[in-house]
XYZ file of C-alpha atoms in Angstrom:
476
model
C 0.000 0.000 0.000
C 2.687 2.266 0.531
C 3.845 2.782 -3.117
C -0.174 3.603 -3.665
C 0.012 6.455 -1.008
C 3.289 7.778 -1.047
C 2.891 8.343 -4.967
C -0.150 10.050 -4.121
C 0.988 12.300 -2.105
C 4.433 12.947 -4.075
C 2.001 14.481 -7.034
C 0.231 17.030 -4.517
C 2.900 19.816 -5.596
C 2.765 19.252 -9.521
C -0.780 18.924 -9.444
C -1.790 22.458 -9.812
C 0.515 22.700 -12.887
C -1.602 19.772 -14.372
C -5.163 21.099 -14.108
C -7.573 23.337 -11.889
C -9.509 21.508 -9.269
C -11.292 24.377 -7.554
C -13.285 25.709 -10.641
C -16.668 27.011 -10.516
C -17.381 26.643 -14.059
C -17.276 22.379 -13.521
C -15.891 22.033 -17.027
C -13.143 24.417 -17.336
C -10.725 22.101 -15.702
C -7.639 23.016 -17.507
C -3.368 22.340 -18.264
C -1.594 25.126 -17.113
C 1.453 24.660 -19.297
C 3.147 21.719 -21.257
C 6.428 22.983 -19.565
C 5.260 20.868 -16.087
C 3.781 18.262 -18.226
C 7.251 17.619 -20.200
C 8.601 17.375 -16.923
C 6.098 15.333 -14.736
C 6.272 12.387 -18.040
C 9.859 12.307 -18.410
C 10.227 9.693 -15.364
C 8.212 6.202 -14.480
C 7.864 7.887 -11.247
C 6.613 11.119 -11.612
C 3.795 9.749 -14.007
C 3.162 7.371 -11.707
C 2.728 10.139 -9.176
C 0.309 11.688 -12.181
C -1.822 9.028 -12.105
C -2.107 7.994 -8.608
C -4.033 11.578 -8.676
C -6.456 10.336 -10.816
C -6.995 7.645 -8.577
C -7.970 10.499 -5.239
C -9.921 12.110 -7.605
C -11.672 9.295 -8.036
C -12.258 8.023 -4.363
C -12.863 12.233 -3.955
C -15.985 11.645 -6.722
C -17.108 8.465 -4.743
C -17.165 9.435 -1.409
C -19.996 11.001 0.527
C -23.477 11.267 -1.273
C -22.228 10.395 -4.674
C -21.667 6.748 -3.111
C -24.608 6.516 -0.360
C -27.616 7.878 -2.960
C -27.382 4.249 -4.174
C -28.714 2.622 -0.900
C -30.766 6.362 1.135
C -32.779 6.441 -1.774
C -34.016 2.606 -1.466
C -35.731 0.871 0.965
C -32.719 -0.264 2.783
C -32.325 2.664 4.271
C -34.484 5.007 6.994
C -33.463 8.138 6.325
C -33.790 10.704 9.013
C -31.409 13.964 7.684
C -33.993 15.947 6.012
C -31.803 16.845 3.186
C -31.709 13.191 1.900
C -35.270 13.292 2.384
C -35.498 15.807 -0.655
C -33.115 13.512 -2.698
C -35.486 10.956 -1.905
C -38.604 12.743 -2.815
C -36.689 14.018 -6.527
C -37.086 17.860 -4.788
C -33.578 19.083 -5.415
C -33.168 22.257 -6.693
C -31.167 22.676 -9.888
C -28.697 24.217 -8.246
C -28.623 22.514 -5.074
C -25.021 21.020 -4.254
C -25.230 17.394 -4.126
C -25.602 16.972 -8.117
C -23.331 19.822 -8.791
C -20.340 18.372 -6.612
C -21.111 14.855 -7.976
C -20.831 16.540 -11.044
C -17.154 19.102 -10.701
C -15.751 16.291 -9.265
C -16.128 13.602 -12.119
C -15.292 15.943 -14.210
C -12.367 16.821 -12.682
C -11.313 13.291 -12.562
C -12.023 12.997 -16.178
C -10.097 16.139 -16.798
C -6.740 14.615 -15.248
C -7.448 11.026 -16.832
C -7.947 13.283 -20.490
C -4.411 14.884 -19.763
C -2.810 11.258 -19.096
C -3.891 9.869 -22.240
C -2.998 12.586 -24.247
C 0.323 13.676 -22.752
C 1.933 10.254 -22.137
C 1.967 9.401 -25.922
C 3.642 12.654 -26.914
C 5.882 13.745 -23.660
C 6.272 10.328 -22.094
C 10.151 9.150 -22.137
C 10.068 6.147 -20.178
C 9.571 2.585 -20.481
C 6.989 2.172 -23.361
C 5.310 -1.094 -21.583
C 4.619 1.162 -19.042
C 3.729 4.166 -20.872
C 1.094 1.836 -22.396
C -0.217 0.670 -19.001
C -0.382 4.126 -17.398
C -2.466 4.994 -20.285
C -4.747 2.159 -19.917
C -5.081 2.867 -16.162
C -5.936 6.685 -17.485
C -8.807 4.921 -19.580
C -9.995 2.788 -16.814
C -10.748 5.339 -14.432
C -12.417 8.109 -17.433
C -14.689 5.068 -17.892
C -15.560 4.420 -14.579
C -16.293 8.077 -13.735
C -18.461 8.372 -17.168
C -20.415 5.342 -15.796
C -20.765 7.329 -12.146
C -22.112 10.360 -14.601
C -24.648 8.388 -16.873
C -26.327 6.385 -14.574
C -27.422 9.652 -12.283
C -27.424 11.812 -14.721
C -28.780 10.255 -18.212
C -31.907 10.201 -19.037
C -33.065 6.735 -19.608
C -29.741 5.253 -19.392
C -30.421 2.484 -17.142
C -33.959 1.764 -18.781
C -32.951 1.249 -22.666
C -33.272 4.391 -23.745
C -30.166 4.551 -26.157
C -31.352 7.900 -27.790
C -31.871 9.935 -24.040
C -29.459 12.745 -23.378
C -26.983 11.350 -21.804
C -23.825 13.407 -20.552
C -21.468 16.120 -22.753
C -18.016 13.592 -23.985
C -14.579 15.771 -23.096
C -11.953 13.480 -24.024
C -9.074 15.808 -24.268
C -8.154 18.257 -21.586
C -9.590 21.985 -21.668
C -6.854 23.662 -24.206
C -6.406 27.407 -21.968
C -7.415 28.689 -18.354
C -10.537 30.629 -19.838
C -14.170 28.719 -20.377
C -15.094 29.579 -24.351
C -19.397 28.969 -24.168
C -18.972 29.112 -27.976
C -16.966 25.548 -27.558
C -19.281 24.357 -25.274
C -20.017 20.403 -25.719
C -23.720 19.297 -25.347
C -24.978 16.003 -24.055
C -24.126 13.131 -26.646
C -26.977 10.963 -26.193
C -26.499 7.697 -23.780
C -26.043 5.736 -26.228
C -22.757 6.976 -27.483
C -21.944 7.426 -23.679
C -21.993 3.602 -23.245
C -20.083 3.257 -26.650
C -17.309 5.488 -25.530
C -17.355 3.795 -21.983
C -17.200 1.142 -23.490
C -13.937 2.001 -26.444
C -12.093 2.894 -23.307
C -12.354 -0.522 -21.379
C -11.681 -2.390 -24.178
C -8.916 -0.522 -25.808
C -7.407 -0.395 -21.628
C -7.992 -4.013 -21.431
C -5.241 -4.701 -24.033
C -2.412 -3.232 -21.988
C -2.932 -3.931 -18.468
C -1.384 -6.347 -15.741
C -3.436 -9.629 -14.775
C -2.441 -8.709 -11.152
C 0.548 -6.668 -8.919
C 3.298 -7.472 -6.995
C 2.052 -6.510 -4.311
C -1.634 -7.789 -3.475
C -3.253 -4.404 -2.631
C -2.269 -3.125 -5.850
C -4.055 -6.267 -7.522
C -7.531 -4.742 -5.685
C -6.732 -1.054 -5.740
C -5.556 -0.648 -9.341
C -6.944 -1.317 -12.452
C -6.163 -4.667 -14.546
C -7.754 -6.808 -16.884
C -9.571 -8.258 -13.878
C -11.464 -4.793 -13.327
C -11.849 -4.586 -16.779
C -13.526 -7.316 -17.293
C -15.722 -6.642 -14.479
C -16.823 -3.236 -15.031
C -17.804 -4.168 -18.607
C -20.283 -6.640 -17.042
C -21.950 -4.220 -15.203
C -21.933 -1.549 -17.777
C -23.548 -3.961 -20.108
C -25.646 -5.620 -17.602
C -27.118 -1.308 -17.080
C -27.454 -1.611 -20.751
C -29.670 -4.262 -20.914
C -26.555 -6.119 -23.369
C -27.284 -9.448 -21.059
C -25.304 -11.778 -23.515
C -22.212 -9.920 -22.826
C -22.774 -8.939 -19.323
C -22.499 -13.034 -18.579
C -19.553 -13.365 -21.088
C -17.181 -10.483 -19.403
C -18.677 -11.719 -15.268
C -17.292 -15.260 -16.408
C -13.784 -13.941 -16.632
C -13.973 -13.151 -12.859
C -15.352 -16.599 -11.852
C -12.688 -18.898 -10.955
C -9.766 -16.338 -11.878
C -6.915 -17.127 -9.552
C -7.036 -13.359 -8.757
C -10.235 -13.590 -6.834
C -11.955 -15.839 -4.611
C -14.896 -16.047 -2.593
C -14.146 -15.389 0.907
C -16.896 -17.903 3.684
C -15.642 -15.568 6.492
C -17.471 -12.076 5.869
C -15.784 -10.285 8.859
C -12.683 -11.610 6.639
C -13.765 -9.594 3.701
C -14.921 -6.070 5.556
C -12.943 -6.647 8.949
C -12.782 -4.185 11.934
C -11.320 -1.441 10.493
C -8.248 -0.064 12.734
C -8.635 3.269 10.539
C -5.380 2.190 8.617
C -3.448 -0.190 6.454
C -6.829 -2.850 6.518
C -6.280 -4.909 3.877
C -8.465 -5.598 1.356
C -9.267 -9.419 0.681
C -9.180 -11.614 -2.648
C -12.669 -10.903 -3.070
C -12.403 -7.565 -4.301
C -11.878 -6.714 -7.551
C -11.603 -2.853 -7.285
C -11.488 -0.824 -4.245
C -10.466 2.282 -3.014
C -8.248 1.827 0.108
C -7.727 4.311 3.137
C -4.374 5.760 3.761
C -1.906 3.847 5.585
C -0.615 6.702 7.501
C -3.889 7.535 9.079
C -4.447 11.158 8.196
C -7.244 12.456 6.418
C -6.223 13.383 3.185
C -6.676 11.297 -0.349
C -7.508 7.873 1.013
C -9.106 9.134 4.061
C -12.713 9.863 5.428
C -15.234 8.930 3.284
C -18.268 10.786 5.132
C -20.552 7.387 4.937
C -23.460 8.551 7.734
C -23.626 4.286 8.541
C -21.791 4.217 11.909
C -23.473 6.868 13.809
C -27.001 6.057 12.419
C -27.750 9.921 12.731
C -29.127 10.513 8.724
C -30.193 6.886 8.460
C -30.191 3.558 9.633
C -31.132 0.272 8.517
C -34.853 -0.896 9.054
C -35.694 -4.322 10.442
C -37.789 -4.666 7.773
C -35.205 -5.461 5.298
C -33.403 -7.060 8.325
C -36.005 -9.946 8.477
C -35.697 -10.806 4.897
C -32.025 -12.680 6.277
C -32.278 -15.866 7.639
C -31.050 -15.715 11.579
C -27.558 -17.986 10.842
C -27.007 -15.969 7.905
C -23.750 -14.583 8.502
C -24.637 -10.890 6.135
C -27.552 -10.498 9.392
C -25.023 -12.319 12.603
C -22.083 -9.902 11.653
C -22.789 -7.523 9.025
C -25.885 -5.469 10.706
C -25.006 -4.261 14.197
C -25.791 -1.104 16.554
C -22.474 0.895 15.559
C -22.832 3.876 18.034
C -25.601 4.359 20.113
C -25.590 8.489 20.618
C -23.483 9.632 23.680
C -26.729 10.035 25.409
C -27.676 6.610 24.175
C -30.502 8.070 21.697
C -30.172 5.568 19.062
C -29.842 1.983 21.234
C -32.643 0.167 18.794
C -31.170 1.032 15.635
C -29.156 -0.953 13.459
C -26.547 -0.256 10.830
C -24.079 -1.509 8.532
C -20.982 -3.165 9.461
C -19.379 -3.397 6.153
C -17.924 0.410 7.128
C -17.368 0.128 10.763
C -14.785 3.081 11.526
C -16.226 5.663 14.224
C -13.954 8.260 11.845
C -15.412 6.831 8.756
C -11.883 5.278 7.440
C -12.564 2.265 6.042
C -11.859 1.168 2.480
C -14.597 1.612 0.122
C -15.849 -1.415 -2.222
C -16.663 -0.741 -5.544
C -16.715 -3.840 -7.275
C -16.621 -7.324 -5.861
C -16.304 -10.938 -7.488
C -20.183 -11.951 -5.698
C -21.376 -9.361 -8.081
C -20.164 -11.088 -10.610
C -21.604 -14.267 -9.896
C -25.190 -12.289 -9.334
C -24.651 -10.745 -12.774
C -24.117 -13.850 -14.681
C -26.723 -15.407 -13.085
C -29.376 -13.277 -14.005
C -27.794 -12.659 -17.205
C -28.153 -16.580 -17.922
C -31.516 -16.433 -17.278
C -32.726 -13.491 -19.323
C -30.847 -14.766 -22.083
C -31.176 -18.306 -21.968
C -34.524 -19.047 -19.250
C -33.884 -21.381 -16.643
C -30.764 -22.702 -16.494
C -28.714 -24.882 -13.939
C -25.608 -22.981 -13.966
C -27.540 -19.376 -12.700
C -29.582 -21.251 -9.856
C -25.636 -22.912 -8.813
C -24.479 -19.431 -9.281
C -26.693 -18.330 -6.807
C -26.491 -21.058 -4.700
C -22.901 -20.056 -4.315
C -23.152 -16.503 -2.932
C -26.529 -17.460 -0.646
C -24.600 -20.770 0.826
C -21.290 -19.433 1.323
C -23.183 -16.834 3.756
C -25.210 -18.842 5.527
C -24.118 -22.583 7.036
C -28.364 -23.292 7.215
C -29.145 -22.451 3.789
C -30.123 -25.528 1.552
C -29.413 -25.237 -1.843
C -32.270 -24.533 -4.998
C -32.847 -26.799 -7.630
C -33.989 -26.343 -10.926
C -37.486 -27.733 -10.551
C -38.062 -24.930 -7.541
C -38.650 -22.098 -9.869
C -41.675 -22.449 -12.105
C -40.432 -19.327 -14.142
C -36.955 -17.552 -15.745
C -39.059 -14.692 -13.857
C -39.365 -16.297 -10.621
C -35.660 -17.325 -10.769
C -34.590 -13.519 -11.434
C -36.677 -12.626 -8.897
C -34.773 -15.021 -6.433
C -31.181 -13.223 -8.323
C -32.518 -9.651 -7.279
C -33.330 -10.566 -3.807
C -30.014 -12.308 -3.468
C -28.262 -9.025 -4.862
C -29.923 -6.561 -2.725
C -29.087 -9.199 0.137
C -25.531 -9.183 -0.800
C -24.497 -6.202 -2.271
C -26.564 -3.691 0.272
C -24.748 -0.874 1.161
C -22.365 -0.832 -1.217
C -23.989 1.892 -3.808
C -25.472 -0.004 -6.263
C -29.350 -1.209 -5.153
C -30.883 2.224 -6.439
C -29.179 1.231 -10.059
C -30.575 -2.196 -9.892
C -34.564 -1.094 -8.944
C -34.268 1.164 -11.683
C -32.923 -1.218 -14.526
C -35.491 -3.789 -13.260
C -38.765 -1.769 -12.916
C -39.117 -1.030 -9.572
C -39.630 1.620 -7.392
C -37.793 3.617 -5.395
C -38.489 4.553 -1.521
C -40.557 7.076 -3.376
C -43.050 4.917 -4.436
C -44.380 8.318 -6.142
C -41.663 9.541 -7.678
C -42.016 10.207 -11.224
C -39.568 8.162 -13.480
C -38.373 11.431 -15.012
C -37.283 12.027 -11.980
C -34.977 9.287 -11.121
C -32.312 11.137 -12.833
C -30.155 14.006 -10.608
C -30.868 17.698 -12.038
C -27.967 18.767 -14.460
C -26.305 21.869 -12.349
C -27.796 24.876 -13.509
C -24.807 26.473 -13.230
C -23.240 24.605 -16.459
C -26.447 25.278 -18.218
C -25.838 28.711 -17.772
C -21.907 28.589 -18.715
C -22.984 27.298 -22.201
C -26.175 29.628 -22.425
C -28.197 26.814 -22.792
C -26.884 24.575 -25.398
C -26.336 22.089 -21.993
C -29.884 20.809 -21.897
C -31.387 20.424 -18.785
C -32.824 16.598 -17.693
C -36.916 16.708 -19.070
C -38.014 15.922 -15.357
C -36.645 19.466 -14.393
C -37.619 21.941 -17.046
């Protein structure tokens, strides 16, 4: 973990020569000369350094809201901060600052990824292997930040609806310091924001390391492993379901991975540093080692203190009482000095009273999940999804007797079984509001109007580009 962090931190002083990062206008995220840039690329090291920022930008785009929206916004969550309540209800202003930070901070990330891919070719004078890997790390993370974009803010992009605005496609840095409206991009629709998502995970896969050296690496950088695993769930969001199973079997029985039967194993006490991150993850962002709060740090998840929400018993009950994701992974966290909140229960899987744990973002029992219900919508009932879910449900719980075929009547009532085991498995971990969406369902909202299950575009970059931004319909 150490080269991760201290590489970090090593780029904090040639960072402002790279780009802007405190920008109001959320686009205008600019090089301030090629002179830095010749001399940041002319080492391994000091790219390195280059990327690893794109990396904190990253965890700095997936922290706070822009992480937890996936789960306050469901029914596994009671929310009691009034704010969230507004997310909830699809009342945010246009210019409120939950969709506008989400928004500035991708962005920015894409900004710095844009300035790696294009400077490395022309300024890089290292080792060309690794040139070619840096690069494909670059394309990695622009494609995992587009997919953080386009599923809150594209219109119909997790319901099939290719020809939806989806987000505006900067793939080379801002050229100058000054925003030109009359260069303005507008929203390409979602379609060609999954294409391009998808260009930059295959072109990355080409050139990237099956695994590290060192073992954190292997989970907190991106290889073909990642790759592979972040096209399943872009296609699976796309509704591609063939593919989704093809790129989710690459993960399943990959040396690199493994299914862990110990689940305090896989999100363990968290000491607030250097907690390592088990074979089961496939991507994650990691804390710092050296236990400050910078970069890897806090990542302001409201789970331990149960103050804006807390999980209901409700969804609680729908475990089985030996099932290890109920025994160990739901617990009281802190109970209020005055003891306010002694009867409510939270998530374990971030169990830091200073919020420093490391963050999941994609996991091999997704994987499994994926293909699963990916078999079944593409092929009906099939042996191999109900053993794929037997997998993730048994390795959990000691009690739980396996499904046969002949136990679901349907392909419906088997995807049915796949969702439940999903939201079972994957709770807390930012992606259940995603799944309700792509499958029909409702939010906590019951009400809420599906043109409103997209975040407002900030009506601050509809102004920049005097309108030719278009706003989301469910807002106008």
């Amino acid at each position: 973990m150490k080269k991760i962090n201290n590489t970090i931190y090593a780029f904090a002083f040639v960072a402002s020569g790279l780009v802007f990062t405190a920008c109001n206008k959320q686009l205008d995220l600019a090089p301030e000369d090629t002179t830095v840039e010749t001399e940041v690329f002319q080492s391994a090291s000091s790219a390195e350094s280059a990327l690893m920022d794109v990396y904190n930008k990253t965890y700095e785009a997936n922290n706070g809201a822009a992480y937890t929206i996936g789960d306050f916004t469901t029914d596994l969550l009671v929310v009691s901060n009034s704010y969230y309540q507004i997310v909830i209800n699809g009342e945010l202003p246009v210019d409120n600052s939950t969709s506008k930070s989400i928004w500035a901070d991708c962005y920015s990330t894409i900004n710095v990824a844009n300035v790696m891919i294009e400077s490395i070719p022309k300024l890089g004078t290292y080792n060309e292997d690794l040139e070619l890997q840096h690069i494909a790390e670059a394309k990695f993370l622009r494609a995992y930040n587009y997919l953080v974009l386009l599923k809150l803010f594209g219109d119909g992009a997790l319901t099939g609806n290719m020809n939806g605005l989806g987000l505006p496609l900067q793939l080379t840095p801002y050229e100058g310091t000054r925003y030109d409206a009359a260069n303005a991009l507008t929203r390409s629709s979602v379609g060609e924001v999954y294409a391009q998502i998808i260009k930059d995970l295959t072109e990355a896969l080409v050139d990237l390391q099956e695994a590290y050296e060192d073992d954190l690496e292997t989970r907190a950088r991106a290889t073909k492993g990642s790759v592979h695993a972040l096209l399943s769930r872009v296609y699976l969001y796309k509704g591609d379901y063939e593919k989704a199973a093809s790129e989710a079997n690459f993960l399943i029985g990959n040396v690199n991975y493994a299914l862990n039967s110990n689940l305090r194993s896989v999100f363990p006490l968290s000491s607030g540093y250097d907690v390592n991150l088990d074979k089961e993850f496939i991507y994650a962002i990691p804390l710092t080692f050296n236990n400050g709060d910078h970069q890897y740090g806090t990542h302001f998840f409201s789970y331990y203190s149960k103050v804006s929400y807390y999980v209901p018993e409700e969804f609680i009950s729908k475990y089985s009482d030996t099932d290890q994701r109920k025994t160990t992974l739901i617990w009281k966290g802190y109970e209020g000095a005055n003891g306010q909140h002694p009867t409510k229960f939270t998530t374990s899987k971030f169990n830091n009273s200073d919020s420093r744990d490391n963050i999941p973002m994609i996991r091999l029992s997704e994987m499994y999940l994926t293909r699963a219900e990916a078999l079944v919508r593409t092929s009906g009932l099939t042996q191999e999804a109900v053993e794929l879910l037997n997998e993730i449900a048994g390795r959990a719980d000691l009690s739980f007797t396996d499904y046969v075929l002949g136990d679901f009547a349907t392909a419906d009532e088997l995807i049915d079984r796949i969702l439940l085991e999903r939201e079972k498995e994957l709770c807390f971990e930012g992606l259940h509001r995603y799944d309700l969406i792509r499958t029909g369902r409702k939010l906590q909202d019951k009400d809420l109007p599906e043109n409103r299950y997209v975040l407002p575009i900030p009506k601050s970059e509809i102004d920049i580009t005097k309108g030719s931004l278009e706003q989301n319909p469910g807002y106008l």
